[in-house]
Amino acid sequence: MSGESATDEALFAPAAARNGAAILEVLRDVLRDAVPRGGHVLEVASGSGEHAVRFAAALPDLRWQPSDPDPRALGSIAAHARAAGLPNLLAPVALDARARAWPVTRADAILCINMIHIAPWAATEGLMAGAGRLLPDRGLLILYGPFRIGGAHISASNAQFDDGLRARDPDWGVRDRDAVLAVAAEHGLRLDRQIAMPASNLSLVLRRAGA
């Protein structure tokens, strides 16, 4: 994530400080009735780990499982977790969304923040496949980030951001919401709620279809 800096092993991402409160408000709302007390929330692509600490502290009745494929990120998550000392924050696990098998076999909800636009499209496909495997009936997958709608950007700033991403890596880019939802549907996930967020971002709450 651009703008990160390191102190010892802990990374600090300005974006996490900016968007954490707004994302937490969404989580309080959507997880309240969807995840039982003591339930397990898997965070895919936890990055620096700052969100994991913040959310675990604010939602003490839930067990929070951070993950990331990057060893440097895993070290940062572990460093933040040690400093926080939260009993409901689990040790981070190495998880690549593209993998056919994940080191976590079940979750009551899955959260993925700012991943799908800074990863190959295969990561989105893998995320949906993993959510389809892990989530129980009516379990939630919560996505946060910028999206195009109907092929068009929802703001000029998102268009500029997209251009910058694709210049850095042609496999990256702001994804179209409907393309994401089409892949999700292949794995039994349907859009439950779309929530407008600050800075032209969206939260998409997907629910796994019941039997």
XYZ file of C-alpha atoms in Angstrom:
211
model
C 0.000 0.000 0.000
C 1.473 3.334 -0.996
C 2.443 5.679 1.820
C 3.402 2.949 4.259
C 6.296 3.492 6.630
C 7.936 1.032 8.988
C 8.933 1.212 12.624
C 10.545 -2.057 13.689
C 8.210 -4.531 11.962
C 5.011 -2.476 12.232
C 3.802 -0.730 9.071
C 1.599 2.343 9.164
C -0.716 3.106 6.227
C -2.325 6.578 6.100
C -5.350 5.128 4.273
C -6.087 2.854 7.230
C -6.283 5.869 9.536
C -8.520 7.729 7.090
C -11.068 5.029 6.320
C -11.080 2.941 9.495
C -13.893 4.754 11.296
C -16.227 4.653 8.287
C -15.593 0.950 7.674
C -16.101 0.165 11.364
C -19.493 1.869 11.243
C -20.510 -0.456 8.400
C -19.196 -3.509 10.246
C -21.097 -2.652 13.425
C -24.275 -2.439 11.371
C -23.984 -5.464 9.096
C -22.284 -7.915 11.463
C -24.569 -7.279 14.412
C -27.286 -9.706 13.336
C -25.257 -11.781 10.865
C -22.485 -13.187 13.069
C -23.128 -14.937 16.396
C -21.350 -13.963 19.593
C -17.897 -15.539 19.448
C -18.154 -15.783 15.669
C -15.151 -15.856 13.377
C -14.397 -13.008 10.943
C -11.668 -13.625 8.356
C -9.947 -10.535 6.975
C -8.362 -11.231 3.586
C -5.416 -8.999 2.637
C -5.007 -7.345 6.034
C -2.032 -5.275 4.900
C -0.409 -3.375 7.761
C -2.747 -4.948 10.337
C -4.009 -1.622 11.663
C -7.586 -2.381 10.630
C -7.433 -5.785 12.294
C -6.419 -4.244 15.613
C -9.000 -1.482 15.376
C -11.874 -3.772 14.491
C -10.977 -6.487 17.001
C -10.800 -3.876 19.765
C -14.148 -2.355 18.799
C -15.913 -5.725 18.319
C -14.681 -7.797 21.280
C -17.417 -10.426 20.923
C -15.992 -11.539 17.562
C -12.814 -13.499 16.855
C -10.749 -11.678 14.234
C -8.494 -13.638 11.865
C -6.098 -11.425 9.857
C -4.289 -12.759 6.797
C -2.038 -11.658 3.957
C 0.198 -13.287 1.332
C 3.099 -10.843 1.908
C 5.662 -11.823 4.590
C 6.364 -8.155 5.351
C 2.660 -7.551 5.950
C 2.428 -10.637 8.157
C 5.283 -9.279 10.270
C 3.525 -5.948 10.590
C 0.226 -7.552 11.573
C 1.990 -9.612 14.228
C 3.790 -6.523 15.568
C 0.567 -4.530 15.853
C -1.176 -7.509 17.448
C 1.587 -7.900 20.059
C 1.320 -4.226 20.954
C -2.467 -4.395 21.240
C -2.639 -7.614 23.274
C -6.244 -8.342 22.298
C -7.520 -11.829 23.228
C -9.893 -11.991 20.253
C -7.250 -11.079 17.651
C -5.761 -14.276 16.248
C -2.252 -14.718 14.872
C -2.042 -13.778 11.187
C -1.950 -16.523 8.577
C -0.377 -16.551 5.126
C -3.265 -16.570 2.675
C -3.183 -15.906 -1.065
C -6.716 -15.387 -2.314
C -5.798 -17.093 -5.599
C -4.926 -20.382 -3.887
C -7.257 -23.336 -4.331
C -6.909 -24.205 -0.636
C -6.828 -21.634 2.171
C -5.346 -22.140 5.655
C -8.740 -21.222 7.136
C -11.568 -23.666 6.530
C -14.586 -21.751 7.870
C -15.618 -18.195 8.683
C -18.896 -16.610 9.715
C -18.003 -13.504 7.691
C -15.164 -12.391 5.410
C -13.868 -8.847 5.013
C -11.663 -7.642 2.160
C -10.520 -4.008 2.082
C -8.791 -2.373 -0.881
C -7.487 -5.568 -2.430
C -9.189 -6.301 -5.711
C -7.978 -3.170 -7.516
C -4.325 -3.722 -6.544
C -4.185 -7.409 -7.465
C -4.647 -9.450 -10.645
C -8.227 -10.324 -11.561
C -7.438 -13.899 -10.514
C -7.383 -12.675 -6.917
C -11.012 -11.545 -7.207
C -11.933 -14.901 -8.707
C -10.098 -16.700 -5.906
C -11.709 -14.521 -3.235
C -15.188 -15.410 -4.464
C -14.348 -19.108 -4.712
C -12.927 -19.064 -1.181
C -15.940 -17.227 0.206
C -18.210 -19.758 -1.451
C -16.292 -22.578 0.243
C -15.937 -21.057 3.704
C -19.091 -19.101 4.424
C -22.172 -20.709 5.920
C -25.595 -20.177 4.387
C -26.360 -16.438 4.546
C -22.794 -15.668 5.633
C -21.403 -12.302 4.540
C -18.540 -11.185 2.314
C -17.878 -7.457 2.783
C -15.847 -5.599 0.161
C -14.535 -2.047 0.454
C -12.852 0.056 -2.189
C -13.383 1.981 -5.424
C -15.602 0.482 -8.129
C -16.802 1.438 -11.581
C -20.566 1.260 -12.162
C -21.772 0.189 -15.586
C -18.241 0.563 -16.894
C -17.980 4.217 -15.784
C -16.071 5.745 -12.904
C -18.182 7.421 -10.235
C -15.753 10.327 -9.818
C -12.906 12.049 -11.640
C -10.576 11.160 -8.763
C -11.335 7.464 -9.218
C -10.573 7.738 -12.939
C -7.214 9.330 -12.170
C -6.515 6.698 -9.524
C -7.336 3.952 -12.019
C -4.963 5.419 -14.600
C -2.180 5.463 -12.006
C -2.828 1.856 -10.989
C -2.746 0.583 -14.560
C 0.459 2.531 -15.224
C 2.080 0.747 -12.278
C 0.792 -2.694 -13.275
C -1.497 -3.496 -16.232
C -3.069 -6.331 -14.214
C -4.344 -3.829 -11.644
C -7.226 -1.382 -11.930
C -10.552 -0.235 -10.496
C -12.962 -3.087 -11.192
C -16.497 -2.844 -12.469
C -19.005 -3.686 -9.757
C -21.155 -5.818 -12.044
C -18.165 -7.866 -13.204
C -17.289 -8.523 -9.563
C -20.876 -9.484 -8.771
C -21.012 -11.819 -11.765
C -18.036 -13.782 -10.440
C -19.560 -13.750 -6.958
C -22.796 -15.205 -8.302
C -20.901 -18.186 -9.700
C -20.117 -19.101 -6.097
C -23.532 -18.494 -4.586
C -22.971 -14.898 -3.428
C -25.506 -12.145 -4.090
C -25.400 -8.415 -3.400
C -27.302 -7.673 -0.201
C -26.422 -3.996 0.308
C -24.378 -1.290 -1.380
C -23.206 1.527 0.880
C -21.683 4.786 -0.330
C -18.468 5.587 1.532
C -16.227 8.668 1.770
C -13.769 9.524 -1.025
C -15.843 7.849 -3.767
C -15.526 4.350 -2.314
C -18.226 1.733 -1.834
C -18.911 -1.044 0.619
C -20.509 -4.043 -1.065
C -22.146 -6.530 1.296
C -22.581 -9.918 -0.377
C -24.553 -12.732 1.183
C -24.118 -16.426 0.490
C -27.411 -17.848 -0.694
C -29.138 -20.207 1.714
C -29.978 -23.749 0.769
